[in-house]
Short mmCIF file of C-alpha atoms and ligand atoms in Angstrom, two decimals:
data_model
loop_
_atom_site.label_atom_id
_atom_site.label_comp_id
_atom_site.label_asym_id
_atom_site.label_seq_id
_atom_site.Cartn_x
_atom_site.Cartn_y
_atom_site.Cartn_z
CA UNK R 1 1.22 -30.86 6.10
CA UNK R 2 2.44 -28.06 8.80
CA UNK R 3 5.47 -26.30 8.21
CA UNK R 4 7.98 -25.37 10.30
CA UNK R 5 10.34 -22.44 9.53
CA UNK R 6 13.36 -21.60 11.26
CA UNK R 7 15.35 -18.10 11.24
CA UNK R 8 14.95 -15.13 13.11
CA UNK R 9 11.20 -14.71 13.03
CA UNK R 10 10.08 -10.99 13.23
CA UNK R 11 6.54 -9.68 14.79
CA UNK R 12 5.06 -6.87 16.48
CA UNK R 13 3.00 -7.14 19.99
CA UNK R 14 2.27 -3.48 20.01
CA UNK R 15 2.92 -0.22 18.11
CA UNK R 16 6.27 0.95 17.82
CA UNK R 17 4.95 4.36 17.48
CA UNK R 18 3.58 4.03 21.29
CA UNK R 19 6.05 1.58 22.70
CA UNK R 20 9.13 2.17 20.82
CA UNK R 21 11.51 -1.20 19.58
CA UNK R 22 9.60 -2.90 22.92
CA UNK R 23 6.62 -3.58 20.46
CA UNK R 24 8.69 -5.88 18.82
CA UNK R 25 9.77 -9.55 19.29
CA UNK R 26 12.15 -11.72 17.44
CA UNK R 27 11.56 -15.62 17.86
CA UNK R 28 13.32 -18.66 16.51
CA UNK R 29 10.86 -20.43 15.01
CA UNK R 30 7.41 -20.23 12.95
CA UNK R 31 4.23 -23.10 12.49
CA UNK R 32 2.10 -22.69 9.27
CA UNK R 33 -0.31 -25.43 8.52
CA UNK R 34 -3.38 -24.41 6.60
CA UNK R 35 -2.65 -21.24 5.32
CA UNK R 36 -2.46 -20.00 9.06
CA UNK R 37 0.05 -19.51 11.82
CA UNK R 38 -0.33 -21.71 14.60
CA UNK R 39 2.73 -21.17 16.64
CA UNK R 40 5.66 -19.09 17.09
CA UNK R 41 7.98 -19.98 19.61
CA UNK R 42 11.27 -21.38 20.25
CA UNK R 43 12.61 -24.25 17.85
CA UNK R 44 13.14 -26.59 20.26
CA UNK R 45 9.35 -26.09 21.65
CA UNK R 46 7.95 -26.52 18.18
CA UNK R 47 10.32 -29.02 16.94
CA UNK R 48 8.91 -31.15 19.75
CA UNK R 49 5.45 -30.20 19.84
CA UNK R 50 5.08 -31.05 15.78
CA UNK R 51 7.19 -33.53 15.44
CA UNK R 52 5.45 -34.48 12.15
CA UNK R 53 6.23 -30.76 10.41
CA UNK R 54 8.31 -30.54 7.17
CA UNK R 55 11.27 -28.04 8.80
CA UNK R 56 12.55 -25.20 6.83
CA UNK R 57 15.59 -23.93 8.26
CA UNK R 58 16.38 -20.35 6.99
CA UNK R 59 19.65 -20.05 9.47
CA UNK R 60 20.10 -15.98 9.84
CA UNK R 61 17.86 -14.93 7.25
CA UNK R 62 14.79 -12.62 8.84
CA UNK R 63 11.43 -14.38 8.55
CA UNK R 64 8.68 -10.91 8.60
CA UNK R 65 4.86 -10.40 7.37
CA UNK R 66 5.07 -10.18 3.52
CA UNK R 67 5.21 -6.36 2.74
CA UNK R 68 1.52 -4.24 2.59
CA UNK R 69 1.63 -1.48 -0.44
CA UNK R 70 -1.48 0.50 0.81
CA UNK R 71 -1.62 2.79 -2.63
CA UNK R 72 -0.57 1.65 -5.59
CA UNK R 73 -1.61 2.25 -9.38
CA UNK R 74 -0.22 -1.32 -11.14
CA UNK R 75 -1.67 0.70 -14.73
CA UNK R 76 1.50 2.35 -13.94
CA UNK R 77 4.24 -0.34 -13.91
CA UNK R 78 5.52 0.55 -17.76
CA UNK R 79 6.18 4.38 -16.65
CA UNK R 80 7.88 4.13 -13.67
CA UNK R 81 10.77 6.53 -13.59
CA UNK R 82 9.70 8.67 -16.30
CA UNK R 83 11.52 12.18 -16.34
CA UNK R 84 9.42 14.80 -15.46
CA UNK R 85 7.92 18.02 -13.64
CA UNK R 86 5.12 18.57 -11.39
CA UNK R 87 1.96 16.39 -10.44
CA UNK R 88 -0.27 17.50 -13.01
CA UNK R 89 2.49 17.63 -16.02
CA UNK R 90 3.47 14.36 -15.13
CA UNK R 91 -0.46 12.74 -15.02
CA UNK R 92 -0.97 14.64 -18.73
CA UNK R 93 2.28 13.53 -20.09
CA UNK R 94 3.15 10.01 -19.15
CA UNK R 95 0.34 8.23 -16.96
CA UNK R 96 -2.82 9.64 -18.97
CA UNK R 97 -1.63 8.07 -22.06
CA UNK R 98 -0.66 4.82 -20.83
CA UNK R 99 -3.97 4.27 -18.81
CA UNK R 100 -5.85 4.74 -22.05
CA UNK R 101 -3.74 1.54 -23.09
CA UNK R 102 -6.11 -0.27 -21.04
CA UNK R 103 -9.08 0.10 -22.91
CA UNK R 104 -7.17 -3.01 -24.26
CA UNK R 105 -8.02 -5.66 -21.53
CA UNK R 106 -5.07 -8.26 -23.32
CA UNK R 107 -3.07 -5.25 -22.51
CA UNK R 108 -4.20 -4.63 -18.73
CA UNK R 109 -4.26 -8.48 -18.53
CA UNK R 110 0.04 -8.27 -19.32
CA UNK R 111 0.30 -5.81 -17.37
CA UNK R 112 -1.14 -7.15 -14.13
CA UNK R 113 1.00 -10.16 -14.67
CA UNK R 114 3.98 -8.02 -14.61
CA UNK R 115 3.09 -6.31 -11.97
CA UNK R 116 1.98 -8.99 -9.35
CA UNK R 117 5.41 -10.94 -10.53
CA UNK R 118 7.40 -7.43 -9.65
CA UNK R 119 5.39 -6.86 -6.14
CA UNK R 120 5.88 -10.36 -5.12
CA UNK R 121 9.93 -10.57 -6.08
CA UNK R 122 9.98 -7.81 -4.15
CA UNK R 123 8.53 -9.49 -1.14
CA UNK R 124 5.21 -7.13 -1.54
CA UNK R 125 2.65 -9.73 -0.62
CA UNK R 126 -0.76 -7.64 -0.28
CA UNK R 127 -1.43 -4.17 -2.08
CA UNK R 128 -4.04 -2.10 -2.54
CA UNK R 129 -4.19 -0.93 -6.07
CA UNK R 130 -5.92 1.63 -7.65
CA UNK R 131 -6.92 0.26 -11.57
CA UNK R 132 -7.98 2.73 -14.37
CA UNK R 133 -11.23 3.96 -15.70
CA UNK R 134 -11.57 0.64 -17.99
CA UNK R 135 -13.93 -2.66 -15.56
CA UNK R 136 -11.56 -4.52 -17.44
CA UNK R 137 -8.66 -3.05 -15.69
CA UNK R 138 -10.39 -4.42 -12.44
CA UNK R 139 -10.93 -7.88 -13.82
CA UNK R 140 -7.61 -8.27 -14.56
CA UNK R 141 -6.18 -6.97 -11.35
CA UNK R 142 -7.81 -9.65 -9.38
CA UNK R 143 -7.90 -12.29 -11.99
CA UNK R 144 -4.16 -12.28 -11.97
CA UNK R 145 -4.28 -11.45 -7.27
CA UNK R 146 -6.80 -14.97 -7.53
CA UNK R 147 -4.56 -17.04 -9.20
CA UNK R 148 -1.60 -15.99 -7.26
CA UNK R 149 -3.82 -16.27 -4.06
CA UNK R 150 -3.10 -12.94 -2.43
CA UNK R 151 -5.07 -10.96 -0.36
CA UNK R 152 -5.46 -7.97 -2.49
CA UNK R 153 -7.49 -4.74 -2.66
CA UNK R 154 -8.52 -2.79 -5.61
CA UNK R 155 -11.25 -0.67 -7.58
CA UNK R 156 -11.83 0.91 -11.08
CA UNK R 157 -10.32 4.23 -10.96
CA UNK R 158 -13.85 6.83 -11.64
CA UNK R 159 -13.06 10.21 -13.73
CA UNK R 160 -15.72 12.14 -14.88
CA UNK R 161 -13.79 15.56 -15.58
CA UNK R 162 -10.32 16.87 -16.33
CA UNK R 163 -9.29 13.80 -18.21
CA UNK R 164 -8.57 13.09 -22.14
CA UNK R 165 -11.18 11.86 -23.95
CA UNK R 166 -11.79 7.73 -23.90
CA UNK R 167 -10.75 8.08 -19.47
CA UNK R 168 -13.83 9.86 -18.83
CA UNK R 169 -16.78 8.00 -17.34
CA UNK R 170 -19.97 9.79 -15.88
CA UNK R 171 -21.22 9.88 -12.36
CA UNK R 172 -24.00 7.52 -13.13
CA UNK R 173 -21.44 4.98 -15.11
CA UNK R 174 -19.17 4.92 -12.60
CA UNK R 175 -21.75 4.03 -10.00
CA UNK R 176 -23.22 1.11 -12.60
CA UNK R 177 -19.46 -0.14 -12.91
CA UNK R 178 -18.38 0.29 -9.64
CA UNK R 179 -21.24 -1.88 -7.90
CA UNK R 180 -21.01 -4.08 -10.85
CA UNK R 181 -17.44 -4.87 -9.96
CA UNK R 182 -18.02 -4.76 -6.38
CA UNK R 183 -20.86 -7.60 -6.44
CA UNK R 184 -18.57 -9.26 -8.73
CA UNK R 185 -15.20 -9.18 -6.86
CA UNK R 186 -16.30 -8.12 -2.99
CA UNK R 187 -15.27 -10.57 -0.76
CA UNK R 188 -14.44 -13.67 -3.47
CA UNK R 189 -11.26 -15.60 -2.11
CA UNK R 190 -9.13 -12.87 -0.83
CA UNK R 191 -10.11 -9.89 -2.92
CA UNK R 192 -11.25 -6.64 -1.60
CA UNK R 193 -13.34 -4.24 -3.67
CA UNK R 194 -12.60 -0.86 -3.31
CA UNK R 195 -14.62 2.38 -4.34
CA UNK R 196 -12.19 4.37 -6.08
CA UNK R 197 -12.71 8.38 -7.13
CA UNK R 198 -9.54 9.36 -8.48
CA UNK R 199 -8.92 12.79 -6.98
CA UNK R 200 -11.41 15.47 -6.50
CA UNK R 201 -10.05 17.24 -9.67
CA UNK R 202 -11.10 14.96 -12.18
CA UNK R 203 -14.45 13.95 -10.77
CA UNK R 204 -17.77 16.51 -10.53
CA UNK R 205 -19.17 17.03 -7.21
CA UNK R 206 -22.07 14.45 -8.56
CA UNK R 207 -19.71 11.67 -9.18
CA UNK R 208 -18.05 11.89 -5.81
CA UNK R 209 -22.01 12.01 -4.26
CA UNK R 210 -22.54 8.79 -6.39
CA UNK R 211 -19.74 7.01 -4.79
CA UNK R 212 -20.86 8.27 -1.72
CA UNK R 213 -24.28 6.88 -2.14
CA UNK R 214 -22.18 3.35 -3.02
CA UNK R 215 -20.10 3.79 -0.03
CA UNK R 216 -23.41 3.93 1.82
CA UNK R 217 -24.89 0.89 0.31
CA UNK R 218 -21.57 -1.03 1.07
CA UNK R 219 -20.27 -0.11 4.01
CA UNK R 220 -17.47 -2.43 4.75
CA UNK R 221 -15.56 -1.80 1.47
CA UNK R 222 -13.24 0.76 1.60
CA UNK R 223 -12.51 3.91 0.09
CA UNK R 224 -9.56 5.44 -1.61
CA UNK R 225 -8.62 8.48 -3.44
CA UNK R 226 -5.99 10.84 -3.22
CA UNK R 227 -6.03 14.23 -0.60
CA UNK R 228 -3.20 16.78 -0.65
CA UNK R 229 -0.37 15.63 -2.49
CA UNK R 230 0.66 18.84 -3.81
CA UNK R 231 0.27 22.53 -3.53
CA UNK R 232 -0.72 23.68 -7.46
CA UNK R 233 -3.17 20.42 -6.99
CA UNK R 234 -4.60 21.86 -3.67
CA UNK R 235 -4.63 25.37 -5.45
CA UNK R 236 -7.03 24.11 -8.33
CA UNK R 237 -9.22 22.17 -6.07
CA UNK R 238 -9.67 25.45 -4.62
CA UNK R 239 -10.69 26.64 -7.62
CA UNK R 240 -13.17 24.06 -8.55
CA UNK R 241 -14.80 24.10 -5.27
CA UNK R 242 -15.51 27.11 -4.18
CA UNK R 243 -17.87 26.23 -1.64
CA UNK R 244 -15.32 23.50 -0.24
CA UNK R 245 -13.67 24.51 3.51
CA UNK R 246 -10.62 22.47 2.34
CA UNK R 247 -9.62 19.86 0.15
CA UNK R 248 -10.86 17.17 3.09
CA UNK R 249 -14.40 18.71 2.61
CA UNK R 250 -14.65 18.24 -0.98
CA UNK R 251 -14.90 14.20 -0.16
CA UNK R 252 -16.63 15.10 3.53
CA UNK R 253 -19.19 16.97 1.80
CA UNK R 254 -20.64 13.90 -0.39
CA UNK R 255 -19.61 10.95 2.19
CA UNK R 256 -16.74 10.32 1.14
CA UNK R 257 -14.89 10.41 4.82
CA UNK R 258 -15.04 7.90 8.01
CA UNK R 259 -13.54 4.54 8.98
CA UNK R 260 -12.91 2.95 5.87
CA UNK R 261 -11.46 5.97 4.12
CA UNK R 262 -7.54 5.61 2.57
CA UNK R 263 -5.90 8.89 1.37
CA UNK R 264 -2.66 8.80 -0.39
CA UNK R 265 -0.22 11.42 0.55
CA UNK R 266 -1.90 13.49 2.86
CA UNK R 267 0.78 15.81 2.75
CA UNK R 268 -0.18 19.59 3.30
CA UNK R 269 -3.02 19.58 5.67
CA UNK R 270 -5.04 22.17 7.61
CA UNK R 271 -5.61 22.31 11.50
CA UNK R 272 -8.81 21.15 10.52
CA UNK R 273 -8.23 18.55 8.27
CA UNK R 274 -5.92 16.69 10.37
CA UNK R 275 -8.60 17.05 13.30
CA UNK R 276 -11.62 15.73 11.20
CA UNK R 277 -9.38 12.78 9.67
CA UNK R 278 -8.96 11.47 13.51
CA UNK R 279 -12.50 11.93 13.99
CA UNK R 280 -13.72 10.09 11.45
CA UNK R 281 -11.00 7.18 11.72
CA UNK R 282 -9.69 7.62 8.59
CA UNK R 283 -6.35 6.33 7.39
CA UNK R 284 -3.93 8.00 5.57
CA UNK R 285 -0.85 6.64 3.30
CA UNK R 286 2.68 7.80 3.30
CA UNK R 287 4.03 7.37 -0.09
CA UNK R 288 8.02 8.57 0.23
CA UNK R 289 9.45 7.87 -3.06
CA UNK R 290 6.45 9.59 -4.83
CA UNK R 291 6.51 12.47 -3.07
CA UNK R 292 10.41 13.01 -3.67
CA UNK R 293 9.99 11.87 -7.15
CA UNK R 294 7.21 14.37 -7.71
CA UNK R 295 8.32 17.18 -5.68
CA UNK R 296 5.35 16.78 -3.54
CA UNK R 297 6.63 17.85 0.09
CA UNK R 298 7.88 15.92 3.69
CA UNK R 299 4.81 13.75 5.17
CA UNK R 300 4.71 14.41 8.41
CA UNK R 301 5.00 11.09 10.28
CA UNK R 302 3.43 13.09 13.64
CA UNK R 303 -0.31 11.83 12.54
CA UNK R 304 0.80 8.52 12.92
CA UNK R 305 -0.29 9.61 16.75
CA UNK R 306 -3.81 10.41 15.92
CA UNK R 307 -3.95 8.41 12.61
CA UNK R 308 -3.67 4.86 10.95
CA UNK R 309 -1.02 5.31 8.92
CA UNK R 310 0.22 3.28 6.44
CA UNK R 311 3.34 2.96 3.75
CA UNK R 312 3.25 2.68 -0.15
CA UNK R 313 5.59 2.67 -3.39
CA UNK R 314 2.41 4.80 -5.27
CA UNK R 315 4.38 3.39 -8.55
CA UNK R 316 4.46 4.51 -11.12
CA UNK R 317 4.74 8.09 -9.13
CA UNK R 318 6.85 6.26 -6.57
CA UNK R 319 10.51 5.59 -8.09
CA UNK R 320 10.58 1.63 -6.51
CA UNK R 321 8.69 -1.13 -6.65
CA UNK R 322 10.21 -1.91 -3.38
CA UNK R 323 9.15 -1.74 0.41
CA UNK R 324 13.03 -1.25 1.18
CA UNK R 325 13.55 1.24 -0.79
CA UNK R 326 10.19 2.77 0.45
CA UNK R 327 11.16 2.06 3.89
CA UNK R 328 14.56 4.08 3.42
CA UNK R 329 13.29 6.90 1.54
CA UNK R 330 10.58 7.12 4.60
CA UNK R 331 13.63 7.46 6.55
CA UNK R 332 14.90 10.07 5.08
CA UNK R 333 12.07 12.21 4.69
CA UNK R 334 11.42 11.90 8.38
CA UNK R 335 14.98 13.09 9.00
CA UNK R 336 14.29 16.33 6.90
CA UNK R 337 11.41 16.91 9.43
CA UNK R 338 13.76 16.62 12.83
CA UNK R 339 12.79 12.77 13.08
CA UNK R 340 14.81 9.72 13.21
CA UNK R 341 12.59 6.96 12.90
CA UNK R 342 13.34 3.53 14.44
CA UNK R 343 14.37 0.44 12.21
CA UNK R 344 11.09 -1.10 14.17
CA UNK R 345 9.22 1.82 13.25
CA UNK R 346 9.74 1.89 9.36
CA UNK R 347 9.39 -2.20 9.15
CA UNK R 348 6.46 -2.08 11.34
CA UNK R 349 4.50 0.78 8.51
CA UNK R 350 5.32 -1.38 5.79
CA UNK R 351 3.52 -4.47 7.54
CA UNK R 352 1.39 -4.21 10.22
CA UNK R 353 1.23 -0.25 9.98
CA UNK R 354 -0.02 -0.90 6.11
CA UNK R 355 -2.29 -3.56 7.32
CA UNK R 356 -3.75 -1.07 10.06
CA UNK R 357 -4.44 1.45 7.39
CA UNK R 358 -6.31 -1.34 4.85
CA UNK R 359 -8.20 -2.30 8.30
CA UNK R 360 -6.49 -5.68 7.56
CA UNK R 361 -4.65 -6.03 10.73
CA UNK R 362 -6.46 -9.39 11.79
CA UNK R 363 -5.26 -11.09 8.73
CA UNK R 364 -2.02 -9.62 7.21
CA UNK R 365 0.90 -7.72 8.28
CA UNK R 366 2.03 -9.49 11.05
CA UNK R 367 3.71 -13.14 12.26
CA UNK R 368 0.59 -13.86 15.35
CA UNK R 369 -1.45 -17.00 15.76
CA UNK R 370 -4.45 -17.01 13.44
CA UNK R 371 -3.05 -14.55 10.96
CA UNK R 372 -2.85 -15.62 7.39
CA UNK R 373 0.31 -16.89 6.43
CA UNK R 374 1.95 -14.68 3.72
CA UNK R 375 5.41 -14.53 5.37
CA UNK R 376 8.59 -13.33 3.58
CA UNK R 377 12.44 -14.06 4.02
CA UNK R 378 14.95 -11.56 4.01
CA UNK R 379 18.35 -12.05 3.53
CA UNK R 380 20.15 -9.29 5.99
CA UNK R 381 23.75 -9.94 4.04
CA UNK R 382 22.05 -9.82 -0.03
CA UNK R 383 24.92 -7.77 -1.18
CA UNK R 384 28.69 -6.98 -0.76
CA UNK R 385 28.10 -3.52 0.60
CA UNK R 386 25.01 -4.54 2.92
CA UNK R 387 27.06 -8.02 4.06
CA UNK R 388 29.85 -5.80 5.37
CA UNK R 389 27.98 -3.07 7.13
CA UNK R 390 26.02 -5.94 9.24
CA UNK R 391 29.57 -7.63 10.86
CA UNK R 392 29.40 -6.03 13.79
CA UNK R 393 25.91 -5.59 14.37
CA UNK R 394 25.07 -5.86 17.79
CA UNK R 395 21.51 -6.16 18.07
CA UNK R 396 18.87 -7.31 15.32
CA UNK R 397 18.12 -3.97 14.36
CA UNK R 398 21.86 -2.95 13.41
CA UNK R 399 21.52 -6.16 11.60
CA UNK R 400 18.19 -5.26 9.40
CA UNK R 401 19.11 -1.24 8.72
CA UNK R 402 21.36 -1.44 6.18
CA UNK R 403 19.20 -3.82 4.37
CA UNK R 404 16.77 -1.15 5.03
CA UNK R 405 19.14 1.36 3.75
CA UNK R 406 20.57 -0.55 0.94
CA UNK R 407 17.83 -3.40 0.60
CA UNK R 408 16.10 -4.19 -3.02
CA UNK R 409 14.62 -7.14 -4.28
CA UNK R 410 17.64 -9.52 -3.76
CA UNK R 411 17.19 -9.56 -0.25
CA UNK R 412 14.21 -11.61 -1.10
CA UNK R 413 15.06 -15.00 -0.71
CA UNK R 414 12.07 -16.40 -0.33
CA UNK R 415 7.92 -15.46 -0.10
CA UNK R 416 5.17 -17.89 1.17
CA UNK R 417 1.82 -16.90 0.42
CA UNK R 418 -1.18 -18.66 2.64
CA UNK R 419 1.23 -21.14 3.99
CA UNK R 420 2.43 -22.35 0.24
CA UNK R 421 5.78 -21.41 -1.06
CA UNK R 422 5.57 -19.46 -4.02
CA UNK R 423 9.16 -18.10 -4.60
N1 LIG S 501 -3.23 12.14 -8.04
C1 LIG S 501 -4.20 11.74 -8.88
N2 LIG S 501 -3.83 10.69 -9.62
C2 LIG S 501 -2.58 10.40 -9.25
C3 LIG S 501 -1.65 9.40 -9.65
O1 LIG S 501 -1.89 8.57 -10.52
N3 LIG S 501 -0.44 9.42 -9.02
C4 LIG S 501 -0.14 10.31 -8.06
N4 LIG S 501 1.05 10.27 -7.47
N5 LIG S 501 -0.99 11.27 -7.66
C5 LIG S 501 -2.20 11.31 -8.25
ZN1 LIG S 502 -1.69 7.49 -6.19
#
């Protein structure tokens, strides 16, 4: 049976970073039937038209595109907000350990369920996750997306140096585990596989040319790793490549860059870099509350004119499980660099902008005819403090900031996934 919700429904006809809050439209009224939207449109029009529809009426609340994570480690959910120092202090200390956890797949199986129940109270309705070393990891990463029937990317996290013993692969292991997973998972309900090299510091230059060589036999499965995060980490990739231009080159030089490519952070590039990444079509991902929480540096939100950009927690690195919070801390980050970014801006990055950056944009991240219906509701009064700063809001987007500002996972009220409600 089609459903009909009612509220004030939230999409995106352009790109706010081209057309400013113009690329943006707020209707009355949304049509799901089939997993799909069919309409959106006023509620009298659709109220008429499908007479038959079960009606939803959500009054105020915002009806938006489920939230896109576009990086993500969900090995990482138990060490979120764990004290500590730099990058590669905090990898040693706290997130080595706990990946090696998941040579235990009962354990990676708990923690999956966690974290798709965390992403999905938090109105995070697609992610794209990186797993650990262990095929298990992978299986239960998209067991767990499957049952919950999300569209959901992911890959087994490849190491073959600079790692404790027992997260070490080998460039020829990771290539037999990676396709294995790929021909497994690629493309089965709504899972994406993804060919995942950790970072260029903890895999040889032949395990990032035997990803390559995977890349090339599956070319419409993305790529992710991370580029540029911080400068001690850019310093040591230095070291280890010695031939390298730049960091960029160390995954350029075994195939590791064009359409299809996702690197998290992205933070202190060269001329040249930032040049060859718009070349090649690559997409980057802004991850805020990681790169606060880390001391990595201020992302600088000027590629998103050359660039797809997209917007991600990176938890456990990231301090939130939330797209709020991510949204805010995006915000503020941007305002350290000169730039006040628009309400439609920041919501637009964590849907459609996400989306764009996953090369999911026909599907997910936005409320259009055809697209798959993972739709959230947001409740723009969820707390005392947010409630009063929205009275006299004059225009929708003085009514959503402060729920950007202040938002969390009670402004959740309620998340449909493929037309179904699920919370
Ligand atoms: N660089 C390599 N691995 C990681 C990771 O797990 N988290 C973050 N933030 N950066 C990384
Ligand atoms: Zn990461």
């Amino acid at each position: 049976m089609a459903d009909l919700l009612l509220g004030q429904v939230l999409s995106f006809d352009g790109d706010p970073f081209v057309q400013g809050e113009k690329a943006a439209r707020v209707s009355e009224a949304v049509l799901v039937d089939a997993g799909r939207i069919c309409a959106v449109g006023t509620a009298a029009n659709l109220r008429a038209a499908h007479p038959q529809a079960r009606v939803t009426d959500y009054g105020k609340a915002l009806i938006s595109a489920g939230f896109v994570d576009a990086h993500v480690h969900y090995p990482q959910t138990a060490i979120i907000a764990s004290w500590g120092k730099r990058l590669i202090d905090w990898l040693n200390q706290y997130t080595f350990p706990e990946e090696m956890r998941f040579a235990d797949p009962a354990y990676a199986v708990e923690v999956a369920a966690r974290y798709f129940d965390l992403a999905l109270a938090h109105g995070t309705t697609s992610m794209c996750s990186y797993a650990t070393i262990h095929p298990a990891s992978v299986d239960a990463f998209f067991d767990q997306a499957q049952a919950r029937g999300l569209r959901a990317f992911a890959g087994k996290t490849c190491m073959d140096r600079n790692a404790p013993e027992g997260l070490r692969d080998t460039a020829q292991s990771a290539y037999d585990d990676s396709k294995a997973l790929l021909t497994k998972w690629h493309g089965k309900d709504r899972l994406s596989y993804v060919i995942t090299p950790r970072f260029s510091p903890t895999s040889t230059p032949e395990q990032l040319a035997a990803m390559g060589a995977l890349w090339r036999e599956h070319p419409d499965c993305l790529m992710q790793t991370h580029l540029s995060e911080q400068t001690d980490e850019i310093a040591w990739v230095k070291d280890l490549f010695p031939q390298s231009r730049d960091y960029l080159d160390t995954y350029e030089a075994q195939g590791l860059l064009r359409e299809g490519a996702v690197y998290g952070h992205a933070i202190h590039l060269t001329a040249r870099e930032k040049a060859r990444l718009a070349e090649a079509g690559a997409s980057v991902v802004h991850c805020p509350t990681s790169n606060t929480f880390i001391g990595s540096g201020l992302f600088d939100m000027g590629l998103t004119q050359s660039l797809r950009v997209g917007l991600a927690t990176d938890t456990g690195g990231g301090s939130s499980f939330s797209m709020l919070r991510t949204m805010a801390a995006a915000y503020e980050v941007a305002q350290l660099r000169g730039q006040a970014l628009h309400p439609a801006q920041l919501w637009w990055l964590a849907t459609q902008g996400s989306a764009r950056a996953l090369r999911a944009e026909h599907q997910i991240g936005n409320i259009a005819v055809g697209h798959e219906a993972d739709l959230i509701v947001v409740n723009l009064a969820s707390t005392p403090a947010i409630e009063q700063a929205t009275r006299r809001a004059e225009d929708i987007w003085q009514a959503i900031f402060p729920t950007i500002m202040l938002g969390d996972d009670r402004a959740i009220q309620a998340v449909w996934i493929s037309g179904s409600l699920v919370l």
